[in-house]
């Protein structure tokens, strides 16, 4: 008989990440006693369809009966990898209520651990395999963090990379991302920026010690990005990325996710495919960057495994629930109208004299200063005017865009995309 104690766990979900975690645990089985002074065993795996074969997972551990897990006193850790709000939320709360520790990769369900003196670990919920939650909560705890910025969605980064480098169209690139297991079950949350928005809410809450909910995040996805925008970005020396930006300026927070043109020499422009990267600025550490695979089977399983090992170690030393919610401040959100950014505008206009002066006049009258402007040759009496602005207040740009909407010489405001500017 083994001299090591056994820690038993249940997996909820055996999809991309659940399957990866099962596989990784098997790969590390022999080493586990040295890492956590215990043997770790997955005794049950909850799925919807138990009749379906799961590669590498024995049939006898599969179950569709949650109560058989909840009521099993030997199962001490529940690893939630089903995704979605319900029933994942209820399962997590019930598990915590029953004194079980929880590891999850689910971005929507980050509450309720402290009350139960159990661990609720969620490293994989943000940026897949990249360690960022624990570094923020522990290693960087001595800093006043003022900025967290980065690429936190693998699917959209993969799509934009394929569109930029291979000229793939949006639908084809999305299909590939789904096949590779990066996309959420419903990819709308990836492409509309919601997944990145949830991750930025989590990162901002931890970084600024103030609760930021998803509804506080200004979110724009990549569904309207066209090959033309990508081509113009290149012409101006930029690369198009979906960026999450969270800033704490003089005690006011601003959190958003936007397609953004960043200088092609910027380190984030080189983060390609499903890779993610997160920049953190703290008053003591200065700039720190974390980069790695933000999605996929084993990279995500790596983060989940790290959490499982942390819980097992805490259990051995009886110190679970050590680091709970770190929101001890209540900073306000900055009003989005006052927020200042640079913009790329693509206008479809009539090809006649006076258009450029008309457009420049509207922008000038609304305090929107122009940095660069290019007029593309006309085709069939229609021309394209591309403008890059200086830093302007959102509300001023909004006013100018409203006037453009009423001008007959402007057929369409085809794109409004943020352009990177340093803090
Ligand atoms: P997935 O491939 O769709 O797998 C989901 C699994 O959960 C399936 O095995 C499914 O069972 C099971 N499941 C779903 N609803 C269930 C229910 N009501 N009862 C029992 N089982 C249920 O999802 P995934 O990509 O592995 O993602 C899992 C979680 O990890 C999500 O929260 C996701 O946001 C997060 N995450 C994913 C990645 C990634 O790269 N994929 C990265 C970071 C975080 P059946 O197989 O029987 O349908
Ligand atoms: N769908 C997510 C992504 C998975 O593409 O980044 C990781 O959370």
XYZ file of C-alpha atoms and ligand atoms in Angstrom:
479
model
C 0.000 0.000 0.000
C 1.204 3.491 -0.805
C 2.582 5.541 2.105
C 0.995 8.642 0.644
C -2.424 9.972 1.459
C -4.866 10.158 -1.457
C -6.547 13.380 -2.572
C -9.563 12.658 -4.717
C -11.011 15.100 -7.197
C -13.858 15.263 -9.703
C -13.806 16.902 -13.096
C -16.941 18.676 -14.279
C -16.559 18.579 -18.057
C -14.405 16.493 -20.374
C -14.146 18.809 -23.373
C -11.021 20.592 -24.627
C -9.810 21.672 -21.178
C -11.277 18.825 -19.072
C -9.763 16.256 -21.449
C -6.436 18.123 -21.287
C -6.425 18.179 -17.482
C -7.151 14.439 -17.292
C -4.313 13.793 -19.735
C -1.850 16.080 -17.903
C -2.651 14.565 -14.500
C -1.906 11.154 -15.962
C 1.411 12.446 -17.352
C 2.414 13.827 -13.915
C 0.933 11.013 -11.774
C 4.268 9.566 -10.620
C 5.622 12.990 -9.644
C 2.605 14.140 -7.698
C 3.654 12.698 -4.313
C 6.915 14.648 -4.559
C 5.085 17.850 -5.435
C 2.208 17.680 -2.941
C 3.019 14.808 -0.574
C -0.141 13.054 -1.699
C -1.464 11.030 -4.579
C -3.961 12.864 -6.732
C -6.749 10.917 -8.353
C -9.717 11.928 -10.507
C -12.430 9.508 -9.440
C -15.400 11.013 -11.299
C -15.883 12.988 -14.512
C -19.226 14.716 -15.030
C -20.452 15.023 -18.632
C -23.817 15.438 -20.354
C -23.523 12.400 -22.584
C -21.999 9.374 -20.845
C -22.498 7.132 -23.861
C -19.862 9.061 -25.849
C -16.310 7.666 -25.677
C -13.695 10.107 -24.323
C -10.162 9.479 -25.446
C -7.954 8.489 -22.514
C -10.749 8.657 -19.919
C -12.041 5.269 -18.673
C -15.797 4.787 -19.052
C -16.253 3.815 -15.401
C -15.324 7.293 -14.123
C -17.869 9.046 -16.363
C -21.113 10.125 -14.759
C -24.021 12.427 -15.531
C -25.103 12.497 -11.886
C -23.871 15.608 -10.066
C -25.185 14.383 -6.711
C -22.915 11.357 -6.849
C -20.020 13.839 -6.771
C -21.508 16.315 -4.323
C -22.428 13.592 -1.843
C -19.149 11.708 -2.119
C -17.228 12.663 1.050
C -13.978 11.369 -0.454
C -14.024 13.975 -3.242
C -12.323 17.061 -1.840
C -11.638 19.060 -4.999
C -14.128 19.901 -7.737
C -12.599 21.069 -11.013
C -15.271 22.944 -12.988
C -14.579 22.942 -16.726
C -18.090 22.934 -18.161
C -18.254 26.641 -18.959
C -21.330 28.862 -19.148
C -23.263 30.381 -16.266
C -25.686 27.645 -15.239
C -25.490 24.950 -14.016
C -21.767 25.709 -13.449
C -22.570 28.470 -10.938
C -24.901 26.303 -8.850
C -22.471 23.379 -8.938
C -19.602 25.595 -7.709
C -21.658 27.122 -4.917
C -22.945 23.708 -3.846
C -19.425 22.279 -3.875
C -18.092 25.178 -1.737
C -21.093 24.870 0.583
C -20.218 21.175 1.007
C -16.642 22.141 1.992
C -15.019 21.115 -1.281
C -12.301 23.229 -2.873
C -12.946 24.484 -6.380
C -10.705 25.067 -9.360
C -12.353 26.631 -12.374
C -11.479 28.102 -15.761
C -14.838 29.851 -15.917
C -14.631 33.647 -16.215
C -18.190 34.286 -15.080
C -18.097 32.715 -11.690
C -15.573 34.364 -9.479
C -17.340 34.793 -6.142
C -18.175 33.156 -2.823
C -14.957 31.391 -1.825
C -14.001 33.336 1.289
C -17.153 32.600 3.240
C -16.461 28.894 3.107
C -12.761 28.905 3.986
C -12.236 26.869 0.864
C -10.001 27.594 -2.072
C -11.529 28.950 -5.266
C -8.737 29.096 -7.817
C -9.230 30.399 -11.348
C -5.845 30.940 -12.978
C -7.025 29.448 -16.293
C -9.950 31.874 -16.540
C -7.661 34.639 -17.827
C -5.110 34.195 -20.603
C -5.156 30.372 -20.607
C -1.717 28.998 -19.777
C -0.132 32.329 -18.767
C 0.294 32.807 -15.022
C -1.317 36.204 -14.338
C -3.899 35.890 -11.532
C -1.442 34.550 -8.963
C 1.368 36.938 -9.989
C -1.039 39.872 -9.542
C -2.403 38.621 -6.220
C 0.900 37.462 -4.754
C 4.155 38.370 -6.499
C 3.085 41.945 -7.375
C 1.139 42.561 -4.153
C 3.659 45.205 -3.094
C 2.793 47.478 -6.033
C 0.283 50.170 -6.794
C -0.749 48.932 -10.229
C -1.933 51.613 -12.635
C -2.234 49.757 -15.940
C -3.008 46.275 -17.227
C -3.109 45.945 -20.968
C -2.956 43.090 -23.383
C -4.233 40.494 -25.777
C -6.432 38.192 -23.711
C -8.462 36.300 -26.294
C -6.742 33.615 -28.336
C -9.544 33.115 -30.861
C -9.650 36.737 -32.021
C -5.872 37.010 -32.039
C -5.748 33.887 -34.196
C -8.407 35.308 -36.556
C -6.692 38.705 -36.912
C -3.306 37.028 -37.454
C -4.663 34.794 -40.217
C -6.471 37.758 -41.841
C -3.292 39.871 -41.680
C -0.714 37.292 -42.704
C -2.609 34.914 -44.999
C -5.379 37.175 -46.284
C -7.886 34.635 -44.907
C -11.431 35.900 -44.602
C -13.074 36.241 -41.199
C -15.369 33.189 -41.444
C -12.611 30.848 -42.586
C -10.254 31.971 -39.792
C -12.998 31.562 -37.170
C -13.739 28.024 -38.379
C -10.048 27.116 -37.994
C -9.948 28.582 -34.461
C -12.977 26.459 -33.549
C -11.354 23.322 -34.965
C -8.232 24.020 -32.891
C -10.313 24.215 -29.679
C -9.609 27.910 -28.906
C -13.108 29.268 -29.362
C -15.845 29.154 -26.725
C -18.783 26.771 -27.304
C -20.600 29.847 -28.643
C -17.867 31.853 -30.428
C -20.006 35.009 -30.341
C -18.499 35.787 -26.961
C -15.005 35.639 -28.478
C -15.603 37.663 -31.628
C -17.781 40.309 -29.974
C -15.102 40.899 -27.344
C -17.267 39.656 -24.445
C -14.806 36.929 -23.419
C -11.957 39.467 -23.371
C -14.236 41.920 -21.521
C -14.885 39.385 -18.743
C -11.171 38.684 -18.436
C -10.373 42.414 -18.245
C -13.009 42.844 -15.494
C -11.275 40.099 -13.497
C -7.788 41.519 -14.109
C -8.836 45.096 -13.279
C -10.599 43.988 -10.071
C -7.488 42.190 -8.878
C -5.004 44.838 -10.065
C -6.876 47.882 -8.695
C -8.407 46.163 -5.603
C -11.835 47.431 -6.640
C -14.726 45.379 -7.963
C -15.091 45.829 -11.726
C -17.996 43.921 -13.208
C -18.482 43.036 -16.853
C -21.095 45.793 -17.188
C -18.382 48.358 -16.325
C -16.295 47.290 -19.307
C -16.605 49.147 -22.595
C -16.554 46.330 -25.155
C -16.172 46.267 -28.928
C -15.388 43.121 -30.901
C -13.848 42.378 -34.279
C -16.955 41.431 -36.269
C -16.842 44.674 -38.270
C -13.123 44.552 -39.073
C -12.556 44.236 -42.794
C -9.611 43.302 -44.987
C -9.459 47.001 -45.960
C -8.938 48.116 -42.340
C -6.122 45.610 -42.007
C -4.575 46.808 -45.248
C -4.735 50.505 -44.193
C -3.298 49.632 -40.791
C -0.300 48.133 -42.606
C 0.032 51.230 -44.826
C 0.217 53.464 -41.744
C 2.748 51.139 -40.052
C 0.257 49.597 -37.634
C -0.995 46.092 -36.814
C -4.605 45.470 -35.837
C -5.155 43.652 -32.522
C -8.057 43.187 -30.125
C -6.680 44.808 -26.993
C -7.920 44.927 -23.408
C -6.938 48.086 -21.567
C -7.466 48.793 -17.860
C -6.138 52.009 -16.373
C -6.262 53.606 -12.967
C -5.636 57.301 -13.497
C -5.715 59.467 -10.374
C -8.047 57.027 -8.621
C -10.510 56.640 -11.507
C -10.710 53.362 -13.402
C -11.248 52.859 -17.099
C -11.625 49.340 -18.514
C -12.303 48.425 -22.133
C -11.741 46.015 -24.991
C -11.337 47.403 -28.526
C -9.836 46.529 -31.868
C -6.780 48.766 -31.892
C -4.080 49.734 -34.351
C -0.747 49.409 -32.619
C 2.649 50.383 -34.087
C 4.032 47.321 -35.901
C 7.245 47.584 -33.844
C 5.347 47.384 -30.522
C 5.958 44.075 -28.646
C 2.207 43.320 -28.684
C 2.181 43.470 -32.497
C 4.439 40.389 -32.474
C 2.047 38.355 -30.318
C 0.464 36.134 -32.957
C -1.959 33.236 -33.409
C -3.585 32.074 -30.164
C -0.807 33.577 -28.053
C -1.843 36.064 -25.377
C 0.229 38.716 -23.634
C -0.440 40.922 -20.638
C 1.491 44.086 -19.731
C 1.330 45.264 -16.153
C 2.623 48.595 -14.885
C 3.279 48.913 -11.158
C 4.928 51.773 -9.278
C 7.659 49.504 -7.936
C 8.129 46.839 -10.596
C 7.703 49.323 -13.520
C 6.697 47.401 -16.685
C 6.282 43.628 -16.622
C 5.040 41.487 -19.500
C 3.584 37.988 -19.367
C 3.269 36.047 -22.592
C 2.233 32.561 -23.608
C -0.497 30.396 -25.045
C -3.864 31.845 -24.119
C -6.065 28.935 -25.130
C -6.064 25.284 -26.168
C -6.014 21.902 -24.485
C -2.674 21.529 -22.710
C -1.775 25.223 -22.185
C -5.076 25.717 -20.352
C -4.693 22.394 -18.545
C -1.294 23.674 -17.365
C -2.955 26.576 -15.509
C -5.678 24.305 -14.085
C -3.037 21.817 -12.894
C -1.090 24.602 -11.181
C -4.266 25.478 -9.278
C -4.962 21.850 -8.355
C -1.435 21.500 -7.002
C -1.785 24.782 -5.051
C -5.035 23.535 -3.485
C -3.484 20.155 -2.635
C -0.541 21.922 -0.967
C -2.873 24.225 0.983
C -4.820 21.158 2.106
C -1.636 19.497 3.378
C -0.762 22.548 5.466
C -4.336 23.281 6.444
C -4.190 26.819 5.059
C -7.003 26.848 2.503
C -8.836 30.096 1.746
C -5.559 31.978 2.457
C -5.938 34.429 -0.433
C -9.500 35.327 -1.174
C -11.075 38.378 -2.723
C -8.593 41.261 -2.808
C -11.067 44.113 -3.468
C -10.640 46.360 -0.429
C -11.075 49.685 -2.308
C -14.073 51.167 -4.048
C -12.614 53.237 -6.901
C -15.101 54.901 -9.291
C -15.202 54.283 -13.042
C -14.203 57.219 -15.256
C -17.029 58.451 -17.483
C -16.371 57.106 -20.986
C -17.080 60.487 -22.651
C -14.016 62.031 -20.993
C -11.749 59.228 -22.018
C -9.085 60.384 -24.553
C -7.846 58.295 -27.485
C -6.508 58.515 -31.027
C -8.743 57.194 -33.805
C -8.567 55.871 -37.362
C -11.606 56.937 -39.404
C -12.487 55.523 -42.815
C -15.105 57.588 -44.621
C -16.784 56.742 -47.908
C -17.393 60.105 -49.577
C -18.597 61.637 -52.845
C -15.757 62.406 -55.237
C -16.028 66.179 -55.586
C -14.185 69.299 -54.538
C -14.610 70.633 -51.036
C -15.063 67.235 -49.352
C -11.717 67.250 -47.594
C -12.296 70.817 -46.374
C -15.818 69.871 -45.200
C -14.595 66.862 -43.233
C -11.654 68.782 -41.746
C -14.016 71.621 -40.791
C -16.396 69.327 -38.870
C -13.528 67.661 -37.038
C -11.888 71.012 -36.206
C -15.144 72.581 -35.004
C -15.570 69.654 -32.614
C -12.080 69.755 -31.115
C -10.957 66.693 -33.050
C -7.465 67.431 -34.251
C -6.195 65.600 -37.359
C -2.813 63.870 -37.287
C -2.762 62.305 -40.786
C -5.135 62.197 -43.715
C -5.106 60.264 -46.982
C -7.564 60.431 -49.855
C -7.751 57.270 -51.941
C -8.446 57.497 -55.700
C -12.116 57.505 -56.612
C -13.886 54.529 -58.168
C -17.327 55.095 -59.764
C -17.601 58.593 -58.266
C -16.958 57.385 -54.729
C -13.744 58.113 -52.839
C -12.327 56.957 -49.551
C -10.971 59.357 -46.962
C -8.795 57.941 -44.220
C -8.063 60.103 -41.182
C -5.936 59.459 -38.113
C -6.696 61.842 -35.276
C -4.627 63.092 -32.374
C -5.787 62.176 -28.856
C -9.377 63.390 -28.543
C -12.117 63.105 -25.958
C -14.677 60.421 -26.867
C -17.570 62.846 -26.554
C -15.999 65.218 -29.104
C -15.494 62.415 -31.612
C -19.060 61.261 -31.030
C -20.354 64.772 -31.811
C -18.325 64.910 -35.051
C -19.534 61.441 -36.123
C -23.125 62.501 -35.527
C -22.677 65.464 -37.890
C -21.010 63.206 -40.499
C -24.139 61.033 -40.348
C -26.225 64.017 -41.482
C -23.912 65.190 -44.309
C -25.004 64.109 -47.797
C -21.414 64.242 -49.109
C -20.487 61.445 -46.656
C -22.037 58.174 -47.776
C -20.778 56.082 -44.876
C -18.525 56.167 -41.853
C -17.115 52.726 -42.653
C -14.685 52.315 -39.726
C -13.879 53.959 -36.427
C -10.929 52.158 -34.830
C -8.761 53.208 -31.909
C -5.095 53.882 -32.481
C -2.636 53.058 -29.720
C -1.240 55.888 -27.655
C 0.925 55.399 -24.576
C -0.525 56.208 -21.143
P -15.996 22.292 -24.088
O -14.949 21.688 -24.955
O -17.255 22.772 -24.689
O -16.328 21.196 -22.965
C -17.354 21.346 -22.049
C -17.542 20.041 -21.278
O -18.474 20.264 -20.226
C -18.079 18.880 -22.118
O -17.434 17.681 -21.771
C -19.568 18.809 -21.716
O -20.124 17.509 -21.708
C -19.509 19.284 -20.287
N -20.755 19.940 -19.882
C -21.271 21.113 -20.348
N -22.450 21.370 -19.744
C -22.672 20.352 -18.901
C -23.726 20.050 -17.999
N -24.779 20.829 -17.881
N -23.634 18.906 -17.272
C -22.550 18.092 -17.399
N -21.526 18.331 -18.231
C -21.597 19.437 -18.976
O -15.394 23.523 -23.274
P -13.859 23.888 -23.006
O -13.298 24.580 -24.183
O -13.155 22.693 -22.466
O -14.005 25.021 -21.878
C -14.291 24.696 -20.539
C -14.099 25.947 -19.662
O -12.755 26.397 -19.769
C -14.951 27.158 -20.075
O -15.302 27.880 -18.920
C -13.997 27.990 -20.926
O -14.330 29.363 -20.924
C -12.709 27.763 -20.172
N -11.487 27.965 -20.934
C -11.335 27.334 -22.135
C -10.139 27.486 -22.829
C -9.925 26.815 -24.153
O -8.871 27.027 -24.745
N -10.851 26.004 -24.653
C -9.108 28.266 -22.281
C -9.300 28.888 -21.035
C -10.498 28.717 -20.376
P -20.380 16.691 -23.074
O -18.987 16.400 -23.572
O -21.113 15.483 -22.677
O -21.123 17.617 -23.973
N -12.091 31.283 -26.085
C -11.020 31.725 -25.268
C -9.953 32.356 -26.141
C -10.430 30.563 -24.521
O -10.016 32.206 -27.364
O -9.075 33.018 -25.614
C -9.514 31.008 -23.432
O -10.222 31.634 -22.411
